[in-house]
Short mmCIF file of C-alpha atoms in Angstrom, two decimals:
data_model
loop_
_atom_site.label_atom_id
_atom_site.label_comp_id
_atom_site.label_asym_id
_atom_site.label_seq_id
_atom_site.Cartn_x
_atom_site.Cartn_y
_atom_site.Cartn_z
CA MET A 1 -5.57 -140.60 -22.32
CA PHE A 2 -2.64 -141.40 -20.54
CA MET A 3 -0.42 -138.55 -21.12
CA THR A 4 0.59 -136.82 -18.08
CA HIS A 5 -2.68 -134.83 -17.16
CA ARG A 6 -0.85 -130.92 -16.03
CA ARG A 7 -2.77 -130.27 -12.84
CA THR A 8 0.01 -127.70 -13.08
CA ARG A 9 -2.47 -126.06 -15.41
CA LEU A 10 -4.08 -124.34 -12.57
CA ALA A 11 -1.05 -122.82 -11.15
CA LEU A 12 -1.22 -120.31 -13.54
CA GLY A 13 -3.72 -118.20 -10.97
CA VAL A 14 -7.66 -117.55 -10.72
CA ALA A 15 -7.30 -114.94 -13.57
CA ALA A 16 -7.36 -117.73 -16.34
CA VAL A 17 -9.88 -119.73 -14.63
CA ALA A 18 -12.04 -117.03 -14.58
CA ALA A 19 -11.51 -116.78 -18.38
CA LEU A 20 -13.37 -119.29 -18.55
CA ALA A 21 -16.71 -117.26 -17.79
CA LEU A 22 -17.65 -119.93 -14.87
CA ALA A 23 -20.30 -118.65 -13.03
CA GLY A 24 -19.23 -118.49 -9.21
CA CYS A 25 -21.06 -120.76 -6.21
CA SER A 26 -24.39 -119.64 -5.23
CA SER A 27 -24.22 -116.95 -2.61
CA GLY A 28 -26.94 -118.09 -0.68
CA LYS A 29 -27.68 -119.06 2.87
CA SER A 30 -25.79 -122.74 3.31
CA THR A 31 -26.95 -125.50 5.27
CA LYS A 32 -25.04 -129.39 6.26
CA SER A 33 -27.60 -131.38 3.27
CA ALA A 34 -28.75 -134.47 5.72
CA ALA A 35 -26.74 -136.57 3.44
CA SER A 36 -23.68 -136.03 1.84
CA GLY A 37 -23.23 -133.35 4.66
CA SER A 38 -22.52 -130.41 2.23
CA PRO A 39 -23.07 -127.07 2.20
CA SER A 40 -25.48 -126.95 -0.96
CA SER A 41 -28.35 -123.21 -1.67
CA ALA A 42 -31.69 -123.64 0.67
CA GLY A 43 -34.03 -125.01 -1.16
CA SER A 44 -32.23 -126.45 -4.04
CA SER A 45 -33.55 -128.67 -6.49
CA SER A 46 -30.41 -129.79 -8.02
CA PRO A 47 -29.67 -132.71 -9.32
CA ALA A 48 -26.60 -133.16 -7.60
CA ALA A 49 -28.42 -131.65 -4.24
CA SER A 50 -31.17 -133.95 -4.50
CA ALA A 51 -28.24 -137.05 -4.71
CA SER A 52 -26.94 -135.45 -1.76
CA ALA A 53 -30.48 -135.11 0.16
CA SER A 54 -31.46 -138.57 -0.36
CA ALA A 55 -27.36 -140.47 0.46
CA SER A 56 -27.57 -141.03 3.96
CA ALA A 57 -31.00 -141.81 5.68
CA SER A 58 -29.64 -141.29 9.10
CA GLY A 59 -29.98 -137.41 8.26
CA ALA A 60 -26.06 -136.87 10.10
CA TRP A 61 -23.09 -136.52 8.27
CA ASN A 62 -20.83 -138.86 10.22
CA CYS A 63 -17.27 -137.22 10.35
CA GLY A 64 -15.70 -140.80 11.31
CA ASP A 65 -13.52 -139.06 14.20
CA GLY A 66 -15.32 -140.84 17.04
CA GLY A 67 -15.37 -137.57 19.01
CA GLN A 68 -11.13 -136.87 18.70
CA LYS A 69 -9.50 -134.43 17.27
CA ILE A 70 -8.27 -135.36 14.33
CA THR A 71 -6.08 -134.13 11.35
CA LEU A 72 -6.03 -136.04 8.37
CA LYS A 73 -3.69 -135.57 5.82
CA ILE A 74 -4.59 -135.98 1.83
CA GLY A 75 -1.24 -136.75 -0.45
CA LEU A 76 -2.22 -135.20 -3.32
CA PHE A 77 0.04 -134.17 -6.56
CA GLY A 78 -0.27 -130.31 -8.85
CA ASN A 79 -3.01 -128.33 -7.79
CA PHE A 80 -6.15 -130.10 -7.21
CA ALA A 81 -7.43 -126.88 -5.93
CA TYR A 82 -9.97 -127.80 -2.80
CA LYS A 83 -8.44 -125.16 -0.62
CA THR A 84 -8.76 -122.59 -2.87
CA ALA A 85 -11.99 -123.66 -3.94
CA GLY A 86 -13.16 -123.62 -0.30
CA LEU A 87 -13.78 -127.18 -0.07
CA TYR A 88 -11.27 -127.75 3.20
CA ASP A 89 -13.18 -124.65 5.06
CA GLN A 90 -16.45 -125.95 4.46
CA TYR A 91 -15.18 -129.40 5.48
CA GLN A 92 -13.62 -128.32 9.07
CA LYS A 93 -17.03 -126.46 9.82
CA LEU A 94 -18.98 -129.61 9.38
CA CYS A 95 -16.58 -131.57 11.43
CA PRO A 96 -15.58 -129.09 14.02
CA ASN A 97 -13.03 -132.22 14.94
CA ILE A 98 -10.84 -132.56 11.73
CA THR A 99 -8.35 -130.74 10.55
CA ILE A 100 -6.73 -131.49 6.86
CA GLN A 101 -3.45 -131.48 5.88
CA GLU A 102 -2.26 -131.80 2.13
CA ASP A 103 0.63 -133.29 1.81
CA ASP A 104 1.54 -131.92 -2.21
CA ILE A 105 4.03 -132.64 -4.71
CA GLU A 106 4.37 -130.83 -7.64
CA GLN A 107 5.13 -133.59 -10.36
CA SER A 108 2.54 -136.67 -10.16
CA SER A 109 5.73 -138.76 -11.81
CA ASP A 110 7.04 -137.71 -8.37
CA TYR A 111 3.96 -138.07 -6.62
CA TRP A 112 3.77 -141.81 -8.37
CA ASN A 113 7.32 -143.12 -7.10
CA LYS A 114 7.14 -141.68 -3.61
CA LEU A 115 3.18 -143.47 -3.24
CA LYS A 116 5.18 -146.91 -4.63
CA THR A 117 8.07 -146.34 -2.61
CA ASN A 118 5.28 -145.99 0.65
CA LEU A 119 3.15 -148.90 -0.41
CA ALA A 120 5.79 -151.48 -1.32
CA ALA A 121 7.15 -150.92 2.29
CA GLY A 122 3.39 -150.13 4.28
CA SER A 123 4.47 -147.23 6.20
CA GLY A 124 4.57 -143.16 5.89
CA LEU A 125 0.85 -142.85 3.83
CA ASP A 126 -1.47 -140.72 4.06
CA ASP A 127 -4.67 -140.90 5.29
CA ILE A 128 -5.66 -140.21 1.53
CA GLN A 129 -3.68 -140.72 -1.37
CA ALA A 130 -4.53 -139.50 -5.13
CA ILE A 131 -4.39 -141.19 -7.75
CA GLU A 132 -3.74 -139.63 -11.78
CA VAL A 133 -5.42 -141.68 -14.59
CA GLY A 134 -1.67 -142.47 -15.59
CA PHE A 135 -0.92 -144.80 -13.21
CA VAL A 136 -4.42 -146.31 -11.87
CA ALA A 137 -4.34 -149.09 -13.91
CA GLN A 138 -1.20 -149.89 -11.90
CA VAL A 139 -2.74 -148.93 -8.73
CA THR A 140 -5.84 -152.31 -9.39
CA ALA A 141 -3.24 -154.91 -10.63
CA ASN A 142 -0.80 -154.27 -8.04
CA TYR A 143 -1.84 -152.48 -5.26
CA ALA A 144 -5.52 -152.91 -4.64
CA ASP A 145 -5.16 -155.35 -1.76
CA LYS A 146 -3.48 -152.07 0.30
CA PHE A 147 -6.87 -149.80 -0.18
CA VAL A 148 -10.36 -149.21 1.17
CA ASP A 149 -12.50 -151.02 -1.28
CA PHE A 150 -15.28 -148.91 -1.74
CA ASN A 151 -17.30 -151.30 -3.10
CA THR A 152 -17.98 -152.25 0.69
CA VAL A 153 -18.63 -149.58 2.20
CA PRO A 154 -21.94 -147.91 3.78
CA ASN A 155 -24.26 -146.86 1.43
CA ALA A 156 -21.52 -148.35 -1.53
CA ASP A 157 -24.62 -148.78 -4.30
CA LYS A 158 -26.04 -145.37 -3.77
CA ILE A 159 -22.50 -143.37 -4.03
CA LYS A 160 -21.75 -145.91 -7.40
CA SER A 161 -24.62 -144.56 -8.67
CA THR A 162 -23.47 -140.21 -8.36
CA PHE A 163 -20.69 -141.72 -10.88
CA PHE A 164 -20.33 -141.95 -14.40
CA PRO A 165 -19.60 -145.95 -14.99
CA TRP A 166 -16.83 -146.05 -17.05
CA LYS A 167 -15.48 -143.72 -14.51
CA TRP A 168 -15.85 -146.00 -11.91
CA GLN A 169 -15.03 -149.21 -13.46
CA MET A 170 -11.46 -147.66 -14.67
CA ALA A 171 -10.95 -147.66 -10.72
CA THR A 172 -12.03 -151.84 -10.40
CA SER A 173 -9.74 -154.36 -10.72
CA THR A 174 -10.19 -157.39 -12.21
CA ASP A 175 -11.77 -158.96 -8.79
CA GLY A 176 -14.00 -156.09 -8.01
CA LYS A 177 -11.89 -154.25 -5.57
CA THR A 178 -12.61 -150.74 -6.86
CA VAL A 179 -9.50 -148.16 -5.49
CA GLY A 180 -10.66 -145.32 -5.29
CA LEU A 181 -13.62 -141.98 -5.94
CA GLY A 182 -13.29 -140.11 -8.78
CA THR A 183 -12.25 -136.87 -8.58
CA ASP A 184 -12.36 -134.73 -12.38
CA ALA A 185 -12.78 -136.52 -15.68
CA GLY A 186 -11.12 -135.17 -19.02
CA PRO A 187 -14.36 -135.77 -21.87
CA GLU A 188 -12.54 -134.80 -25.06
CA ALA A 189 -13.94 -132.92 -27.84
CA MET A 190 -12.53 -130.57 -30.75
CA CYS A 191 -10.98 -127.17 -30.22
CA TYR A 192 -10.10 -124.84 -33.71
CA ARG A 193 -9.59 -121.27 -34.42
CA HIS A 194 -12.65 -120.17 -35.69
CA ASP A 195 -11.04 -117.39 -37.17
CA LEU A 196 -8.36 -119.66 -39.67
CA LEU A 197 -11.17 -121.44 -41.03
CA GLN A 198 -13.06 -118.43 -41.40
CA GLN A 199 -9.72 -116.87 -43.25
CA ALA A 200 -9.27 -119.95 -45.46
CA GLY A 201 -13.12 -119.31 -46.67
CA MET A 202 -14.25 -122.81 -44.70
CA ASP A 203 -17.32 -123.79 -42.75
CA ALA A 204 -16.51 -122.68 -39.13
CA ASP A 205 -20.07 -123.08 -37.88
CA ARG A 206 -19.70 -125.94 -35.52
CA ASP A 207 -22.52 -127.99 -36.04
CA LYS A 208 -21.48 -127.90 -39.25
CA LEU A 209 -18.43 -129.08 -38.26
CA ALA A 210 -19.50 -131.73 -36.27
CA GLN A 211 -20.82 -133.41 -39.38
CA ASP A 212 -18.28 -132.76 -41.02
CA TRP A 213 -15.55 -134.19 -39.14
CA ALA A 214 -17.77 -137.24 -37.99
CA THR A 215 -14.65 -139.19 -38.16
CA TRP A 216 -11.62 -138.93 -38.54
CA ASP A 217 -10.50 -139.84 -42.23
CA ASP A 218 -13.55 -136.81 -42.78
CA PHE A 219 -11.39 -134.58 -40.09
CA ILE A 220 -8.02 -135.47 -42.15
CA LYS A 221 -9.45 -134.85 -45.48
CA PHE A 222 -10.46 -131.39 -44.42
CA GLY A 223 -7.26 -130.30 -42.94
CA GLU A 224 -5.72 -130.53 -46.18
CA GLN A 225 -7.96 -128.84 -48.07
CA TYR A 226 -7.32 -126.22 -44.81
CA LYS A 227 -3.64 -126.67 -46.11
CA GLN A 228 -4.55 -126.20 -49.67
CA LYS A 229 -5.91 -123.43 -48.86
CA THR A 230 -3.12 -121.91 -46.63
CA GLY A 231 -0.05 -123.76 -46.83
CA LYS A 232 -0.27 -124.13 -42.81
CA ALA A 233 -1.09 -126.84 -40.54
CA PHE A 234 -4.35 -127.98 -39.59
CA ILE A 235 -3.41 -129.86 -35.96
CA ASP A 236 -0.82 -129.35 -33.86
CA SER A 237 0.88 -132.80 -33.72
CA THR A 238 0.11 -136.61 -34.59
CA GLY A 239 -0.57 -137.30 -30.93
CA SER A 240 -3.52 -135.17 -30.65
CA ILE A 241 -5.06 -137.62 -33.67
CA PHE A 242 -3.44 -141.05 -32.14
CA ASN A 243 -3.66 -140.57 -28.09
CA ALA A 244 -8.33 -139.57 -29.17
CA ALA A 245 -8.25 -142.28 -31.65
CA VAL A 246 -6.98 -144.92 -29.57
CA TYR A 247 -9.56 -145.04 -26.98
CA GLN A 248 -12.93 -145.02 -29.36
CA SER A 249 -12.34 -149.03 -29.95
CA SER A 250 -13.26 -151.39 -27.85
CA GLU A 251 -9.14 -152.47 -27.28
CA ALA A 252 -6.77 -150.06 -26.91
CA TYR A 253 -3.43 -151.11 -25.43
CA ASP A 254 -4.57 -154.47 -23.76
CA ASN A 255 -7.24 -157.29 -24.83
CA ALA A 256 -10.26 -158.25 -22.85
CA GLN A 257 -8.47 -159.93 -20.57
CA GLY A 258 -6.63 -156.49 -19.13
CA GLN A 259 -3.13 -157.78 -21.09
CA PRO A 260 -1.52 -155.69 -23.02
CA ASP A 261 -1.63 -156.89 -26.59
CA VAL A 262 -0.76 -153.71 -29.24
CA ALA A 263 0.56 -155.87 -32.15
CA ASN A 264 -3.01 -157.60 -32.10
CA SER A 265 -4.91 -154.46 -31.12
CA PRO A 266 -7.43 -153.56 -33.63
CA GLY A 267 -8.14 -149.76 -31.23
CA VAL A 268 -4.10 -148.60 -31.64
CA LYS A 269 -3.31 -150.07 -35.47
CA ALA A 270 -6.68 -148.23 -36.45
CA ALA A 271 -5.35 -144.88 -34.65
CA TRP A 272 -2.02 -145.64 -35.94
CA ASP A 273 -2.71 -145.35 -39.12
CA LEU A 274 -4.74 -142.30 -38.64
CA ALA A 275 -1.86 -140.65 -37.15
CA VAL A 276 0.87 -141.54 -40.45
CA LYS A 277 -1.90 -140.52 -42.57
CA ALA A 278 -1.91 -136.92 -41.13
CA ALA A 279 1.93 -137.52 -41.12
CA GLN A 280 2.10 -138.06 -44.71
CA ALA A 281 -0.62 -134.86 -45.63
CA GLY A 282 1.20 -132.62 -44.02
CA ILE A 283 -1.58 -131.34 -42.07
CA THR A 284 0.50 -131.23 -38.96
CA ALA A 285 2.52 -129.07 -37.24
CA LYS A 286 5.32 -131.03 -36.60
CA ILE A 287 5.85 -129.62 -32.82
CA ASN A 288 5.91 -131.96 -29.45
CA GLN A 289 3.32 -131.14 -27.02
CA TRP A 290 3.65 -129.07 -23.93
CA THR A 291 6.63 -127.32 -25.06
CA PRO A 292 7.80 -123.70 -25.72
CA GLU A 293 7.68 -123.58 -29.00
CA TRP A 294 3.97 -125.32 -29.00
CA ASN A 295 2.52 -123.51 -26.42
CA GLN A 296 3.44 -120.16 -28.31
CA SER A 297 1.71 -121.43 -31.26
CA PHE A 298 -1.82 -121.27 -29.27
CA ALA A 299 -1.58 -117.31 -30.13
CA SER A 300 0.38 -116.94 -33.17
CA GLY A 301 -2.29 -119.39 -35.54
CA ARG A 302 0.86 -122.17 -36.33
CA PHE A 303 -2.46 -124.32 -35.87
CA ALA A 304 -5.64 -124.48 -36.65
CA THR A 305 -7.35 -127.75 -34.47
CA ILE A 306 -6.38 -129.29 -31.07
CA SER A 307 -7.98 -132.73 -28.54
CA CYS A 308 -8.67 -130.46 -26.44
CA PRO A 309 -10.18 -131.78 -23.00
CA ALA A 310 -12.98 -130.23 -21.11
CA TRP A 311 -9.15 -128.87 -18.64
CA MET A 312 -7.40 -127.97 -21.36
CA LEU A 313 -10.06 -125.10 -22.41
CA ALA A 314 -8.26 -123.22 -19.36
CA TYR A 315 -5.06 -123.77 -20.35
CA ILE A 316 -5.32 -122.57 -24.73
CA THR A 317 -7.12 -119.54 -22.55
CA SER A 318 -3.53 -119.16 -20.40
CA GLN A 319 -1.60 -119.12 -24.05
CA ALA A 320 -3.37 -117.43 -26.37
CA GLY A 321 -4.33 -114.80 -23.76
CA ASP A 322 -7.30 -111.49 -24.46
CA ALA A 323 -6.06 -111.49 -28.33
CA GLY A 324 -7.18 -115.28 -28.41
CA LYS A 325 -11.09 -114.36 -26.67
CA GLY A 326 -13.72 -115.33 -29.54
CA LYS A 327 -11.29 -116.36 -31.97
CA TRP A 328 -11.32 -120.00 -30.64
CA ASP A 329 -14.67 -122.63 -30.76
CA VAL A 330 -15.45 -126.32 -29.67
CA THR A 331 -17.00 -128.74 -31.06
CA SER A 332 -17.71 -132.49 -31.29
CA LEU A 333 -14.57 -134.85 -31.46
CA PRO A 334 -14.01 -136.73 -34.60
CA GLY A 335 -14.64 -140.67 -33.79
CA GLY A 336 -16.84 -140.69 -30.88
CA SER A 337 -15.66 -139.89 -27.66
CA ALA A 338 -12.67 -140.33 -25.86
CA ASN A 339 -11.16 -139.24 -22.16
CA TRP A 340 -7.73 -137.63 -21.53
CA GLY A 341 -7.04 -136.82 -17.67
CA GLY A 342 -8.84 -137.85 -14.46
CA SER A 343 -8.38 -138.61 -10.82
CA TRP A 344 -9.17 -140.38 -8.33
CA LEU A 345 -9.20 -139.98 -3.79
CA GLY A 346 -7.49 -143.48 -2.24
CA VAL A 347 -7.79 -144.56 1.69
CA PRO A 348 -4.81 -147.08 2.16
CA LYS A 349 -5.86 -149.52 4.80
CA GLY A 350 -4.48 -149.36 8.17
CA GLY A 351 -4.12 -145.93 8.37
CA PRO A 352 -4.89 -144.33 11.97
CA HIS A 353 -8.10 -142.56 11.18
CA GLU A 354 -9.07 -144.89 8.06
CA GLN A 355 -13.29 -143.91 8.72
CA ALA A 356 -12.56 -140.29 9.12
CA ALA A 357 -10.22 -140.43 6.15
CA ILE A 358 -13.15 -142.42 4.02
CA ALA A 359 -15.61 -140.15 5.19
CA LEU A 360 -13.04 -137.24 3.56
CA ALA A 361 -13.13 -138.23 0.56
CA GLU A 362 -16.69 -139.61 0.09
CA TRP A 363 -17.39 -135.61 0.95
CA LEU A 364 -14.89 -134.77 -1.58
CA THR A 365 -16.00 -136.17 -4.52
CA ALA A 366 -19.67 -136.12 -3.62
CA PRO A 367 -22.00 -134.49 -6.55
CA GLN A 368 -22.24 -131.02 -5.20
CA GLN A 369 -18.53 -130.55 -4.39
CA GLN A 370 -18.13 -131.61 -7.88
CA LEU A 371 -20.24 -129.23 -9.01
CA THR A 372 -18.21 -126.95 -7.66
CA MET A 373 -14.94 -127.53 -8.77
CA TRP A 374 -17.08 -127.16 -12.14
CA ASN A 375 -18.28 -123.53 -11.07
CA SER A 376 -14.93 -122.63 -9.60
CA GLN A 377 -11.96 -124.22 -10.95
CA GLY A 378 -13.77 -125.46 -14.01
CA PHE A 379 -13.08 -129.48 -13.41
CA TRP A 380 -15.35 -131.65 -15.16
CA PRO A 381 -17.13 -133.98 -13.04
CA SER A 382 -17.02 -137.52 -12.72
CA SER A 383 -20.23 -137.76 -11.33
CA GLN A 384 -22.48 -138.12 -13.62
CA VAL A 385 -25.49 -136.69 -11.30
CA ALA A 386 -23.49 -133.47 -11.33
CA ALA A 387 -22.74 -133.33 -15.07
CA GLN A 388 -26.44 -133.61 -15.08
CA ASP A 389 -27.23 -130.49 -13.40
CA PRO A 390 -27.91 -127.44 -14.65
CA SER A 391 -25.14 -125.59 -14.03
CA VAL A 392 -23.36 -127.31 -16.29
CA GLN A 393 -25.50 -128.06 -18.86
CA ASN A 394 -26.01 -125.13 -19.54
CA LYS A 395 -22.77 -123.52 -19.64
CA THR A 396 -21.03 -121.50 -22.56
CA ASN A 397 -17.75 -120.69 -22.68
CA GLU A 398 -17.57 -116.95 -23.90
CA TYR A 399 -13.71 -117.07 -24.50
CA PHE A 400 -14.76 -119.96 -26.99
CA ASN A 401 -17.00 -117.91 -29.08
CA ASN A 402 -20.02 -118.38 -26.77
CA ALA A 403 -19.61 -122.44 -27.53
CA PRO A 404 -22.00 -124.63 -25.32
CA ILE A 405 -19.15 -126.17 -23.67
CA GLY A 406 -21.53 -127.88 -21.12
CA GLN A 407 -23.62 -129.83 -23.71
CA ILE A 408 -20.78 -131.15 -25.92
CA PHE A 409 -18.50 -132.08 -23.19
CA GLY A 410 -21.36 -133.81 -20.95
CA LYS A 411 -22.05 -135.40 -24.19
CA ALA A 412 -19.08 -136.92 -24.61
CA ALA A 413 -18.74 -138.14 -21.11
CA SER A 414 -21.91 -139.69 -21.24
CA GLU A 415 -21.56 -142.04 -24.24
CA LEU A 416 -17.72 -143.09 -23.65
CA LYS A 417 -17.15 -146.27 -23.36
CA MET A 418 -14.03 -147.01 -21.96
CA PRO A 419 -11.69 -150.01 -23.09
CA PRO A 420 -10.03 -152.33 -21.01
CA ILE A 421 -6.75 -150.54 -19.43
CA GLY A 422 -3.93 -151.91 -17.65
CA PRO A 423 -0.76 -151.06 -16.39
CA TYR A 424 1.72 -150.20 -19.22
CA ASP A 425 -0.48 -148.35 -21.00
CA THR A 426 1.22 -144.95 -19.71
CA ASP A 427 4.55 -146.21 -21.76
CA ILE A 428 3.27 -147.89 -24.05
CA GLN A 429 1.53 -144.83 -25.06
CA SER A 430 5.22 -143.13 -25.15
CA ALA A 431 6.64 -145.40 -27.43
CA LEU A 432 3.96 -145.19 -29.74
CA ASP A 433 3.75 -141.22 -29.97
CA THR A 434 8.16 -141.01 -29.99
CA GLU A 435 7.59 -142.84 -32.91
CA LEU A 436 4.68 -141.50 -35.22
CA GLY A 437 6.82 -137.97 -34.31
CA ASN A 438 9.82 -139.59 -35.99
CA ILE A 439 7.75 -140.32 -39.10
CA ASP A 440 6.25 -136.68 -38.73
CA GLN A 441 9.47 -134.78 -37.60
CA ASN A 442 11.97 -137.16 -39.39
CA HIS A 443 10.74 -138.90 -41.87
CA LYS A 444 11.35 -142.17 -40.72
CA ASP A 445 9.80 -144.78 -42.59
CA PRO A 446 6.04 -145.79 -41.19
CA THR A 447 6.94 -149.81 -41.20
CA LYS A 448 10.18 -148.84 -39.50
CA ALA A 449 8.32 -146.80 -36.97
CA TRP A 450 6.02 -149.57 -36.09
CA ASN A 451 8.48 -152.68 -35.95
CA ASP A 452 10.56 -150.20 -33.25
CA ALA A 453 7.73 -148.82 -31.29
CA LEU A 454 6.64 -152.74 -30.93
CA ALA A 455 10.07 -153.68 -30.02
CA LYS A 456 10.15 -150.66 -27.53
CA ILE A 457 6.98 -152.37 -25.97
CA LYS A 458 8.41 -155.71 -25.93
CA GLN A 459 11.23 -154.51 -23.81
CA ILE A 460 8.58 -152.98 -21.53
CA THR A 461 5.68 -154.76 -21.20
CA GLY A 462 8.41 -158.31 -21.09
#
């Protein structure tokens, strides 16, 4: 979950996203929604539009500008695609006194380093700051007092009710401060090469596979059969198994008190044992994710399966190309639901335009705008209201063999129960992934690898 969200995937361009076969936004005449201020199709009865229309009793959107001309700076990393989706233009028409200016840094790690520095200094902060899943726990643990608490804004309960409960909770500190509003999310499924399974004489039907792969043990057993029949790898890496399975338990890297406790975590040990089992069975392609070799494998068929959050469909499409259309498919993730990716928009306290920034953050993350981001960019909504909209639930993907992605990812998101997270999770995961790679690629003894990982984690957590 805490691996890099890879927002740079969207820099692949419109063609890659269009290949998702996502429907465009409504071209009907727009009206300003009474509550969210969101342009929505006149007469729309979608859940998202209804939620927007009931969010405020005033009947008008409060831009928070006090009648003054304001430039709002929004700090982002990678490509959030708000401008591409037309949301800035919509908001600036809704609020003519507001001008939106992006302060964008390509790499999320560089962005986070700058944000930490500015938070510590109490200066240099933008009016809105994006918060990525990889460092949200550090924000809630160390910087919650420096952000507006969205539990205290007007209509807080109504706003909260539009989000998946787990998404809201992830951005909430132990003393109850919610530091940001969710943008997208990354519910996971299993992407697989339909054609390769068929060629091996094995089941390739997504519904049947969801039953056959109900558990990770079932999945690994199926992979062993595939390897016997073809001599080829079944899954890309141990990371595909470990990083999904670890968050399917009641505890992952942190205990119920939010303290790192890897050595005693049932979730970590169970996921570790599954990944080791896959490595020892020889069913992985023994390659590192996000490398050129890995990218080429989407087209070459070097592996047949990969754990995939909703946003990865566009990435697979771009790497597999036109020749991959209809060869790939999507089914449920073994072992239950998991999440990889997602962000929030936070508002630093005491900024010169705090109220206007809160208003913009609320609008950008409202259900109707999350629908726009799904329909135009393929970002899975963190709004449960938006996720229930027919345009999401009924979505199929032609490239992925007409898989009902709205239903598959919708079920994963609605059933997700996130374990406690902590500020060291990203570094802990990296240490464990490194040692799993040593087992898989360098035949390192699993016991030594486990102990070495724990030693590294102790250095990380102190």
